Short mmCIF file of C-alpha atoms in Angstrom, two decimals:
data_model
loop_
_atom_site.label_atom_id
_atom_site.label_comp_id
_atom_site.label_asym_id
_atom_site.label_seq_id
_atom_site.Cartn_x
_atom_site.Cartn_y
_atom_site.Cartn_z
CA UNK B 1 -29.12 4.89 34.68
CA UNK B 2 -31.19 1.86 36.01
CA UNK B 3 -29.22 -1.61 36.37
CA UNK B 4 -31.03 -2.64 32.67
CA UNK B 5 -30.10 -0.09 30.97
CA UNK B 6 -26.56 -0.23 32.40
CA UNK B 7 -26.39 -3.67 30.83
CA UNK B 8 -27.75 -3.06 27.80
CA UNK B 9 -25.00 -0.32 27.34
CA UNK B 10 -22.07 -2.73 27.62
CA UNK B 11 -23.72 -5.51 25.58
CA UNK B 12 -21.85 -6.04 22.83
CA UNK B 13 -22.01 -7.30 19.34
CA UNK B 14 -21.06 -10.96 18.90
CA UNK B 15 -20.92 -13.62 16.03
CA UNK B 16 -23.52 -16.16 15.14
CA UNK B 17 -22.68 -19.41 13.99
CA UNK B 18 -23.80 -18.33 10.47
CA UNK B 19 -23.00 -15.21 10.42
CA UNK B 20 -19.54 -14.51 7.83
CA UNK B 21 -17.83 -11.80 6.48
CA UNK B 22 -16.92 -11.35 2.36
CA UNK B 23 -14.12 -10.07 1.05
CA UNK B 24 -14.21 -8.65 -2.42
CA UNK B 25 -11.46 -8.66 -4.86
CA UNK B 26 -11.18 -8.06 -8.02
CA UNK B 27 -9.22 -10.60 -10.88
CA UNK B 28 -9.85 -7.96 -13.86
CA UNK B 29 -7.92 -5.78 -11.97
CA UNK B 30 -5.71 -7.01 -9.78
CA UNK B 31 -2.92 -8.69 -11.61
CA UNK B 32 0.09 -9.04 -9.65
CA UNK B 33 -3.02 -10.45 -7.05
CA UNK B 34 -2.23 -8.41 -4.33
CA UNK B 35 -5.99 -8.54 -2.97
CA UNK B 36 -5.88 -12.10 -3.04
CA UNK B 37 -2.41 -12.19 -1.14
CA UNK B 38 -3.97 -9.76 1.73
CA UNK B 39 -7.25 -11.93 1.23
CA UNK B 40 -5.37 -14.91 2.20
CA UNK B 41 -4.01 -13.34 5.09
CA UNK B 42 -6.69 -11.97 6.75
CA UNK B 43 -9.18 -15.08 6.38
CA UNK B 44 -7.37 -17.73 9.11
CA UNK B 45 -7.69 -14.41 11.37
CA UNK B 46 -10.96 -14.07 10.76
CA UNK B 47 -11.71 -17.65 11.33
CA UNK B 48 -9.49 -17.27 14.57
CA UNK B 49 -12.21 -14.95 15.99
CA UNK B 50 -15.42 -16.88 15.30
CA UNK B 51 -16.13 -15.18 11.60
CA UNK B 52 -16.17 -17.19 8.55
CA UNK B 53 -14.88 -15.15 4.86
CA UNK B 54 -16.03 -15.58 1.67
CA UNK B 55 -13.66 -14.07 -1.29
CA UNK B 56 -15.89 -12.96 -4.42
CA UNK B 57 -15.17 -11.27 -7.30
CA UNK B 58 -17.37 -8.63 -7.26
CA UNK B 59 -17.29 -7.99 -11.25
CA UNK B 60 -17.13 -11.39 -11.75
CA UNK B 61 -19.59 -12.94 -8.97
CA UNK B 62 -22.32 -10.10 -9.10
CA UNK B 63 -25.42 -12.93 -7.96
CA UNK B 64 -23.23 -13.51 -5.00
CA UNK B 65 -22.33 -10.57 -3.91
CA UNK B 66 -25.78 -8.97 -4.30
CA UNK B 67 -27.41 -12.22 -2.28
CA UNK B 68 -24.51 -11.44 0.26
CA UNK B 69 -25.09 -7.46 0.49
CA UNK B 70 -29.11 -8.35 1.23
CA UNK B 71 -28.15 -11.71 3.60
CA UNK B 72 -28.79 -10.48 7.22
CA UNK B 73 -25.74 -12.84 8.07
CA UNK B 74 -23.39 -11.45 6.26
CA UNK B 75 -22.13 -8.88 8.96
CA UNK B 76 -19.64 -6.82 6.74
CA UNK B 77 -17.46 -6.78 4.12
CA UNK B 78 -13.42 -5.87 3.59
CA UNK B 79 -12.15 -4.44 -0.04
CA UNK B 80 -8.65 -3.34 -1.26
CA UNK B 81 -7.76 0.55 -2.15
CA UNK B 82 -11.26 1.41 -2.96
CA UNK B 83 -12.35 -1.25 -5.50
CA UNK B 84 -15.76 -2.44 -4.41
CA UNK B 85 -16.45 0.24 -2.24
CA UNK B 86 -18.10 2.38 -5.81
CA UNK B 87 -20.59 -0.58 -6.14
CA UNK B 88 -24.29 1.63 -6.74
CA UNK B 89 -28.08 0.67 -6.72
CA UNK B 90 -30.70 2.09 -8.26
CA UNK B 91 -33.16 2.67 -5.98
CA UNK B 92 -35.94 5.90 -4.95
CA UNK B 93 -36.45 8.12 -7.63
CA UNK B 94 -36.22 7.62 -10.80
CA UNK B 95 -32.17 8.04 -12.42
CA UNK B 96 -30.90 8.52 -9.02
CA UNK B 97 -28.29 5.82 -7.71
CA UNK B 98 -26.76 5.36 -4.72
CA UNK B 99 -24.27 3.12 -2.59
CA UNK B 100 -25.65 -0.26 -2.60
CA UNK B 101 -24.03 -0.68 0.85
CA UNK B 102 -25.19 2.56 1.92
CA UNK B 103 -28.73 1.18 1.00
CA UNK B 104 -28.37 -2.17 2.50
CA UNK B 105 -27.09 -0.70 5.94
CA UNK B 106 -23.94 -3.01 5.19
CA UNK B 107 -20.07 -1.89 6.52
CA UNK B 108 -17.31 -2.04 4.20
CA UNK B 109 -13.68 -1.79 5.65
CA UNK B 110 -11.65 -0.36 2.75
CA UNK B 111 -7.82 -1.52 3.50
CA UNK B 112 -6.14 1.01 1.69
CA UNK B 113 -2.67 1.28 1.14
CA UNK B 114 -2.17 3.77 -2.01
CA UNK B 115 -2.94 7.25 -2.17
CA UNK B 116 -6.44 8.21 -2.55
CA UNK B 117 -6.18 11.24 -4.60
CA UNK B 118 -3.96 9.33 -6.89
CA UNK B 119 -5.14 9.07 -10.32
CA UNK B 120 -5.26 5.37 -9.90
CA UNK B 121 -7.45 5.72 -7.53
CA UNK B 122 -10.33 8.00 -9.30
CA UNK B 123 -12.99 4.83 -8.78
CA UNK B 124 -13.40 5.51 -4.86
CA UNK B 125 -13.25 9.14 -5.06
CA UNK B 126 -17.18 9.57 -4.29
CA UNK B 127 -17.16 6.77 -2.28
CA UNK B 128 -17.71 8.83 1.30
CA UNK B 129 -21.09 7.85 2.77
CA UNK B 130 -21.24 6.67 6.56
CA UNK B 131 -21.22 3.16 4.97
CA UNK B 132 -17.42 3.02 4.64
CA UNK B 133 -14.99 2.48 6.43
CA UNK B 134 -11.34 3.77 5.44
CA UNK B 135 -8.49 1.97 6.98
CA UNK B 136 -5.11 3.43 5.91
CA UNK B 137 -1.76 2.38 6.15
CA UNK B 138 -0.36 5.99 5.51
CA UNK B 139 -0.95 8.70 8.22
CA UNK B 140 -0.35 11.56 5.39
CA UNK B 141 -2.90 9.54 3.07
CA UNK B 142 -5.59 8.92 6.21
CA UNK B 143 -5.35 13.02 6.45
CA UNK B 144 -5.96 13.56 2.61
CA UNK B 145 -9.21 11.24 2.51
CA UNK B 146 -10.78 13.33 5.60
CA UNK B 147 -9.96 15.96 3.28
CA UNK B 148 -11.78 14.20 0.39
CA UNK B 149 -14.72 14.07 2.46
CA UNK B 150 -14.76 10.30 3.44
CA UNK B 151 -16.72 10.29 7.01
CA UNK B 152 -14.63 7.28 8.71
CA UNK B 153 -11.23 7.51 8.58
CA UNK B 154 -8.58 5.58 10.64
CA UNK B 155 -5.28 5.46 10.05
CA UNK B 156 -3.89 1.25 10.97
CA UNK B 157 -0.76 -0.99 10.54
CA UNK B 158 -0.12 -3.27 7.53
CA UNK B 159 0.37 -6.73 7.94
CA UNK B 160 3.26 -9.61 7.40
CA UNK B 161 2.62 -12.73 5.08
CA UNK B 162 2.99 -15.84 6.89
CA UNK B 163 0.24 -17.60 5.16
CA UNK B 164 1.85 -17.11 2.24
CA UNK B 165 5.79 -17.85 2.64
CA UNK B 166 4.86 -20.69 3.79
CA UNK B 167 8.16 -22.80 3.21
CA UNK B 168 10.78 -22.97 5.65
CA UNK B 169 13.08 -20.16 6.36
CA UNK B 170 16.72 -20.63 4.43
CA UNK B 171 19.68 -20.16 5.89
CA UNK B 172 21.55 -17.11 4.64
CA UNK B 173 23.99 -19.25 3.29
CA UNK B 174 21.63 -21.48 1.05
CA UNK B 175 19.79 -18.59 -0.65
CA UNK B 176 20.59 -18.48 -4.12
CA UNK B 177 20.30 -14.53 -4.76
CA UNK B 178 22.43 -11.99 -2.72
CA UNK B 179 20.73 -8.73 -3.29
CA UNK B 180 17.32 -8.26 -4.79
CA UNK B 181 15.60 -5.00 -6.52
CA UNK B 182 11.91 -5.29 -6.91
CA UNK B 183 10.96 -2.31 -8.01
CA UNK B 184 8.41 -0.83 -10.54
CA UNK B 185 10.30 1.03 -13.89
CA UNK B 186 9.03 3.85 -16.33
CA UNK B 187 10.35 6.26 -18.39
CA UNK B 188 9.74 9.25 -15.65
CA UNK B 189 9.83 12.25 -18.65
CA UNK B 190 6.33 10.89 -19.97
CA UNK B 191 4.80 12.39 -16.60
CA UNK B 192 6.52 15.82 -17.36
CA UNK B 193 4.95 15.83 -20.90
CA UNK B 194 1.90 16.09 -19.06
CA UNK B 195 3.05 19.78 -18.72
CA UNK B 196 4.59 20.16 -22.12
CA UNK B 197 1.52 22.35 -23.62
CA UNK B 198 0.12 24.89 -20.79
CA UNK B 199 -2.98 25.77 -22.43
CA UNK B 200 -3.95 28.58 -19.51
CA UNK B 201 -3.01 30.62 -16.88
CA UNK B 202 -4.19 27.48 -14.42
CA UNK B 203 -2.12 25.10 -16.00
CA UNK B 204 1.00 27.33 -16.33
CA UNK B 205 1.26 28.04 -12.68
CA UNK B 206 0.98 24.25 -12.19
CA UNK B 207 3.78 23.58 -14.15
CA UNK B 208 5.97 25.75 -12.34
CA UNK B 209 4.74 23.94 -9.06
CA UNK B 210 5.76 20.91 -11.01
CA UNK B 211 9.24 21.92 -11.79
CA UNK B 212 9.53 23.26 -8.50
CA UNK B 213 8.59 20.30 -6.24
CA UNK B 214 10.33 17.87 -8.60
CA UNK B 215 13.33 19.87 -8.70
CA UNK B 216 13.33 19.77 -4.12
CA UNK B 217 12.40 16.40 -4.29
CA UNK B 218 15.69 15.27 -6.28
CA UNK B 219 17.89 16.92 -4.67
CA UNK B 220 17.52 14.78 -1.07
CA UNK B 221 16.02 11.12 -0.94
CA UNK B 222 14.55 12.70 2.39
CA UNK B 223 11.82 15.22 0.55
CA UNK B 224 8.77 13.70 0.91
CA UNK B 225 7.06 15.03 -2.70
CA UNK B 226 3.81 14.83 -1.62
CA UNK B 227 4.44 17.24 1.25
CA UNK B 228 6.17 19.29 -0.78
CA UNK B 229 3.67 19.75 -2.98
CA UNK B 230 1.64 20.80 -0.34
CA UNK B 231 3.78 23.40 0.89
CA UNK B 232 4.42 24.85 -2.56
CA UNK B 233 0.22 25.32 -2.54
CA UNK B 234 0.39 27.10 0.52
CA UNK B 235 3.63 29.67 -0.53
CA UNK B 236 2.20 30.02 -3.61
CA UNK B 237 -1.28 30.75 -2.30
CA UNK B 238 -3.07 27.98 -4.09
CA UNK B 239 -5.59 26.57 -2.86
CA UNK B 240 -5.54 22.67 -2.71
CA UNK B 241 -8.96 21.44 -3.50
CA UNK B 242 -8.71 17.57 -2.89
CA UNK B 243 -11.60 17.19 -5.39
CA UNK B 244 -10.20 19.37 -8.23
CA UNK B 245 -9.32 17.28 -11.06
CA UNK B 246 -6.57 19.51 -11.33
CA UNK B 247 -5.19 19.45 -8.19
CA UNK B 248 -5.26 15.31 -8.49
CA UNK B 249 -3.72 15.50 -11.47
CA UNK B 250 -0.91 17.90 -10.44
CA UNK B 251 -0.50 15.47 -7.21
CA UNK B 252 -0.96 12.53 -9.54
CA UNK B 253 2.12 13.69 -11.96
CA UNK B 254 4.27 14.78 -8.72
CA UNK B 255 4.59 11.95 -7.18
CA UNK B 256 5.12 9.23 -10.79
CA UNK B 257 7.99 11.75 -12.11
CA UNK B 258 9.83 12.08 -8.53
CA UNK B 259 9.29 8.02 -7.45
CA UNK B 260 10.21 6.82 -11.02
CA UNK B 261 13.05 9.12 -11.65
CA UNK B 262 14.29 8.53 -7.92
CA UNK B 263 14.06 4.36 -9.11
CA UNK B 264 15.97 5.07 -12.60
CA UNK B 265 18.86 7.23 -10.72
CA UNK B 266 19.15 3.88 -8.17
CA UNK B 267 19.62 1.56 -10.24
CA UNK B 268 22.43 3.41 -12.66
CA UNK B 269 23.92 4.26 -9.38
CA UNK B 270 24.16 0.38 -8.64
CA UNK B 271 24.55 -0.90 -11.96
CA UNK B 272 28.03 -1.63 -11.64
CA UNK B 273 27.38 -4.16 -8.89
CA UNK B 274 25.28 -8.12 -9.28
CA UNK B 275 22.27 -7.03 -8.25
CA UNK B 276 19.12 -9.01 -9.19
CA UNK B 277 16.32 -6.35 -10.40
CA UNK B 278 12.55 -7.87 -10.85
CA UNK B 279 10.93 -5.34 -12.75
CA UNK B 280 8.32 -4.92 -15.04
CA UNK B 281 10.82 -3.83 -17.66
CA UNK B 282 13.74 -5.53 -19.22
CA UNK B 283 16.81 -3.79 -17.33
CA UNK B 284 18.74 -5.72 -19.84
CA UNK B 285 17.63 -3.82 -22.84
CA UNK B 286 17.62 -0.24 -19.93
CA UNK B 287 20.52 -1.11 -19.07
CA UNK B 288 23.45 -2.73 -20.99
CA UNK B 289 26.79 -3.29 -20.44
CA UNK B 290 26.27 -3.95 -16.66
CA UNK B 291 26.67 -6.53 -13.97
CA UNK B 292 22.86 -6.15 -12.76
CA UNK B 293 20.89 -9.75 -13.62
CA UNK B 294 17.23 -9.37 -14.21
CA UNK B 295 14.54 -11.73 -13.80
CA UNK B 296 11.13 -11.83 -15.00
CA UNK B 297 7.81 -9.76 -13.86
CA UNK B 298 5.52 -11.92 -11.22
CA UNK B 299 2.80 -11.84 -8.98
CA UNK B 300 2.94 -10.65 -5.58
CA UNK B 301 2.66 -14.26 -3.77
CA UNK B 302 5.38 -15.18 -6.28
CA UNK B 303 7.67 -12.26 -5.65
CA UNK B 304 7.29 -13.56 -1.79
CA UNK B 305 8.71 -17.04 -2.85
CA UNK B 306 11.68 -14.93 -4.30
CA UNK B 307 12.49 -12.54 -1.04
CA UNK B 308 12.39 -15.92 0.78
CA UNK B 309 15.13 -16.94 -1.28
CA UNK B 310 16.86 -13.75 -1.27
CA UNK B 311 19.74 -12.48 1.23
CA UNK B 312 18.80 -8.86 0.99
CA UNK B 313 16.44 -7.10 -0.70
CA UNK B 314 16.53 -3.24 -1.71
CA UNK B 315 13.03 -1.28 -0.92
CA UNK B 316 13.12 2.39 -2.85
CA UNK B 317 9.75 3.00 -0.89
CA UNK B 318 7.46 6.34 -2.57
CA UNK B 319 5.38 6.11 1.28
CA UNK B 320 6.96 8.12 3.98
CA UNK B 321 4.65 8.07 6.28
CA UNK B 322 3.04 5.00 6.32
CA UNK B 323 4.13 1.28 6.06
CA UNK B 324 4.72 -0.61 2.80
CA UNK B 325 3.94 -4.18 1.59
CA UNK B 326 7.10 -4.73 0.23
CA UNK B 327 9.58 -3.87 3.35
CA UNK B 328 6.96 -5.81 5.01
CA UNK B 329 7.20 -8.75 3.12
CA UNK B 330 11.00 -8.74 2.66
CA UNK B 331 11.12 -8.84 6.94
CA UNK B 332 8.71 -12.08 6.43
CA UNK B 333 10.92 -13.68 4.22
CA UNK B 334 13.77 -13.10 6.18
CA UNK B 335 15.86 -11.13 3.95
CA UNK B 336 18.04 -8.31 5.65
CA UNK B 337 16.14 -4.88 4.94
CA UNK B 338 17.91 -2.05 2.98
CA UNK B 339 15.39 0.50 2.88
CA UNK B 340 14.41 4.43 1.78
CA UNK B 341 13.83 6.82 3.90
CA UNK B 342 10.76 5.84 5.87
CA UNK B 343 9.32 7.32 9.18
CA UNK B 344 7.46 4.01 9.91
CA UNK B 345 10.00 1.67 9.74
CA UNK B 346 12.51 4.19 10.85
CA UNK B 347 9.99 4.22 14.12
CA UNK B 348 9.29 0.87 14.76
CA UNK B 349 12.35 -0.99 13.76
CA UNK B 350 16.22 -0.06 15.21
CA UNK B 351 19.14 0.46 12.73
CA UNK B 352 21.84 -1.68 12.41
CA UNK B 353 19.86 -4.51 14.18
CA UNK B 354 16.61 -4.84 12.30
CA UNK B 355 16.94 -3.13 9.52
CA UNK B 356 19.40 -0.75 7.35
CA UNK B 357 18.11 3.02 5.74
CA UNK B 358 20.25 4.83 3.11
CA UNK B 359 19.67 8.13 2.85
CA UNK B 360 21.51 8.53 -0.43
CA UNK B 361 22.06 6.33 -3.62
CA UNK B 362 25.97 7.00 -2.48
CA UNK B 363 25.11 5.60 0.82
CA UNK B 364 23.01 2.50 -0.66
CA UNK B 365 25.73 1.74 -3.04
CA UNK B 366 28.53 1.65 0.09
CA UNK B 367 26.54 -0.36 1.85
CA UNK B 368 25.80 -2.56 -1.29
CA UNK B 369 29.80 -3.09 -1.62
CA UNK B 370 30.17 -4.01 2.04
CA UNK B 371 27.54 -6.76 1.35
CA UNK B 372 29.28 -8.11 -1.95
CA UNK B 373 33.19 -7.78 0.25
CA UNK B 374 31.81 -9.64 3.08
CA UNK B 375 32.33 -6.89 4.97
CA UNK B 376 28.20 -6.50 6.05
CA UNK B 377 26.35 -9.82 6.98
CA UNK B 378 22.77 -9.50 7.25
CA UNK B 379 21.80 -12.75 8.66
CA UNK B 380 21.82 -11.58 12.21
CA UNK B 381 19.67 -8.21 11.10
CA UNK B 382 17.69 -10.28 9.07
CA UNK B 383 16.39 -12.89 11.87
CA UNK B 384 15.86 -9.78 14.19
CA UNK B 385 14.03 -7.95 11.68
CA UNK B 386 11.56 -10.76 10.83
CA UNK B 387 10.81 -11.42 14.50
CA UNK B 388 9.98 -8.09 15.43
CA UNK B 389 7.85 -7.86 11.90
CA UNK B 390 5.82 -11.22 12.64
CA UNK B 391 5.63 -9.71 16.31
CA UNK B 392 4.59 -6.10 15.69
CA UNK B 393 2.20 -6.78 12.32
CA UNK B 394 -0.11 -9.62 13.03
CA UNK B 395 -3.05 -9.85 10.36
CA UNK B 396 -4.85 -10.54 13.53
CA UNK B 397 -4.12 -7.08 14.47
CA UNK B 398 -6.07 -5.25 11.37
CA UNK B 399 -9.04 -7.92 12.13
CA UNK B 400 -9.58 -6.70 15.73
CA UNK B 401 -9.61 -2.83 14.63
CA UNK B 402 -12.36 -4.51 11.96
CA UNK B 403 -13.88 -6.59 14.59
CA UNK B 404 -14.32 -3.41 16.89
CA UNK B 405 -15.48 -0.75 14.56
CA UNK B 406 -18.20 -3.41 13.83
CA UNK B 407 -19.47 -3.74 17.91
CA UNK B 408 -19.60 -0.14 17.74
CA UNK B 409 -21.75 0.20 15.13
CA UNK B 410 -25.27 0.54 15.47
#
């Protein structure tokens, strides 16, 4: 290789001064605004590297988005869990569509943090040209969309929220609320109806594997239900077809029974103690005749303004191998960390210091009475916890994975 040619292979990629990045969310769909929150977060890093961000709403902004996709300065684009990333244009032959990005030779870094096979999640399911870019904050999830077919996978931290607890950090002693629940309710037996009426053989050998997984899973706090259910394929011979609607919706109904009937055993097992639940239903009316105080459904910015004035806060977290928004928040607000079983946080954070994991309601609930007796204070935990968090999970962090993908690409 001549001396030109050596150069020209370790030129890289830089930024422009009008070159910027857009990040599309979603209003329609997004209600507790949990794109905007990451939006928020990931713009001053951006702007810390020499890239300017625009946030459109790609349903609601569709004359600036589709100026943006065809704008030779607009390097790339960032969505949340898929949305965006289904955007099509019609183009070639008549009735045929594709990706619009796809078309447009345009990136998009999908920062996914839900499962993609999810019934939620249906929207980004064909969504697997070279165009995207899947950044997951789940290992097991990263796995299942290679096995969807998506081309670029990579499997990347979450972030903390700095830019948006913004207020100072309380002292323990001046927070108002001593233990908080924030954690999603439903009435778990409406996913088993889903298996109420087997209408053929197919669906009656699902519904054992239903029973079966669900019956593992809630009997340890330690089952992971989505690897479960994948082991009860492979005994039972089936064959797990990430593209079946089936299989999705076997996976789908799996993991709402286990995570909501795991959240409605927690909180009668704590019910006798003053624990403040957020929830989007009334634990009141769930509830009754207990000490447990509930307060009102919010958005995700607000429910950071109410870890930061929170001592502890609970995390019943349905991701075992990959990190969570919520555990990740609580550590930015400062709030000692009493958490699920969770290999992430189990990895990167050390018991007793930065964090607490119950493996049991029976263990949450002694811990839970330590805390109320004074016998367990948190603040020391809690100030460890938060600077390893802010340390460890930078938004810069998911910006330079971004940033490098990019100079790689052709």
């Amino acid at each position: 290789m001549n001396e030109d040619a050596a150069a020209g292979s370790l030129r890289m990629k830089t930024f422009g001064p009008d070159d910027y990045a857009v990040i599309l969310t979603c209003g329609d769909i997004d209600k507790h605004k949990h794109s905007e929150c990451f939006s928020n977060e990931l713009a001053p890093a951006f702007l810390a590297e020499g890239l300017r961000v625009r946030s459109l709403d790609y349903l609601r902004d569709v004359r600036p988005v589709t100026e943006a996709i065809r704008d030779e300065h607009c390097v790339f684009f960032v969505c949340f869990n898929g949305f965006g990333t289904e955007l099509l244009h019609a183009a070639g032959q008549p009735g045929t569509l594709e990706s619009v990005f796809e078309h447009y030779g345009k990136l998009v870094f999908d920062f996914m943090h839900d499962c993609p096979i999810h019934e939620s999640m249906s929207h980004q399911i064909d969504s697997v040209g070279e165009f995207r870019w899947l950044l997951s904050t789940d290992y097991t999830y990263a796995h299942i969309a290679r096995m969807l077919g998506v081309k670029n996978v990579r499997a990347v931290p979450s972030i903390t929220f700095p830019e948006t607890i913004t207020d100072p950090q309380r002292p323990h002693a001046l927070r108002s609320i001593d233990v908080l629940l924030p954690v999603g309710l439903s009435r778990s037996g409406e996913a088993r109806e889903r298996y109420t009426h087997a209408r053929n053989h197919k669906e009656r050998v699902f519904r054992e594997l239903f029973e079966s997984v669900v019956e593992a899973s809630l009997k340890s706090l330690k089952v992971d239900p989505l690897v479960e259910i994948l082991l009860a394929c492979q005994e039972a011979g089936v064959h797990t077809d990430m593209r079946d609607l089936d299989m999705r919706f076997l996976i789908t109904s799996v993991l709402d029974y286990v995570k909501f009937e795991r959240r409605d055993r927690l909180v009668r097992a704590i019910n006798h103690l003053p624990v403040t639940v957020i929830s989007d239903y009334d634990v009141k009316e769930l509830y009754a005749n207990t000490r447990l105080k509930s307060i009102g459904q919010r958005s995700f910015p607000s429910l950071l303004q109410t870890m930061n004035d929170a001592k502890c806060v609970i995390c019943p977290l349905p991701h075992y191998t990959g990190f969570h928004e919520r555990a990740l928040a609580s550590f930015t607000a400062g709030a000692g960390v009493i958490a699920g079983p969770n290999e992430i946080l189990e990895t990167h954070f050390v018991q007793g210091r930065d964090m607490l994991t119950y493996q049991s309601e029976d263990q949450l609930v002694a811990m839970l009475e330590d805390v109320f007796a004074g016998r367990l204070q948190l603040d020391a935990m809690a100030c460890h916890g938060r600077e390893r968090a802010l340390a460890r999970f930078p938004s810069i962090a998911i910006v330079e994975t971004i940033i490098s993908v990019w100079r790689r690409s052709t």
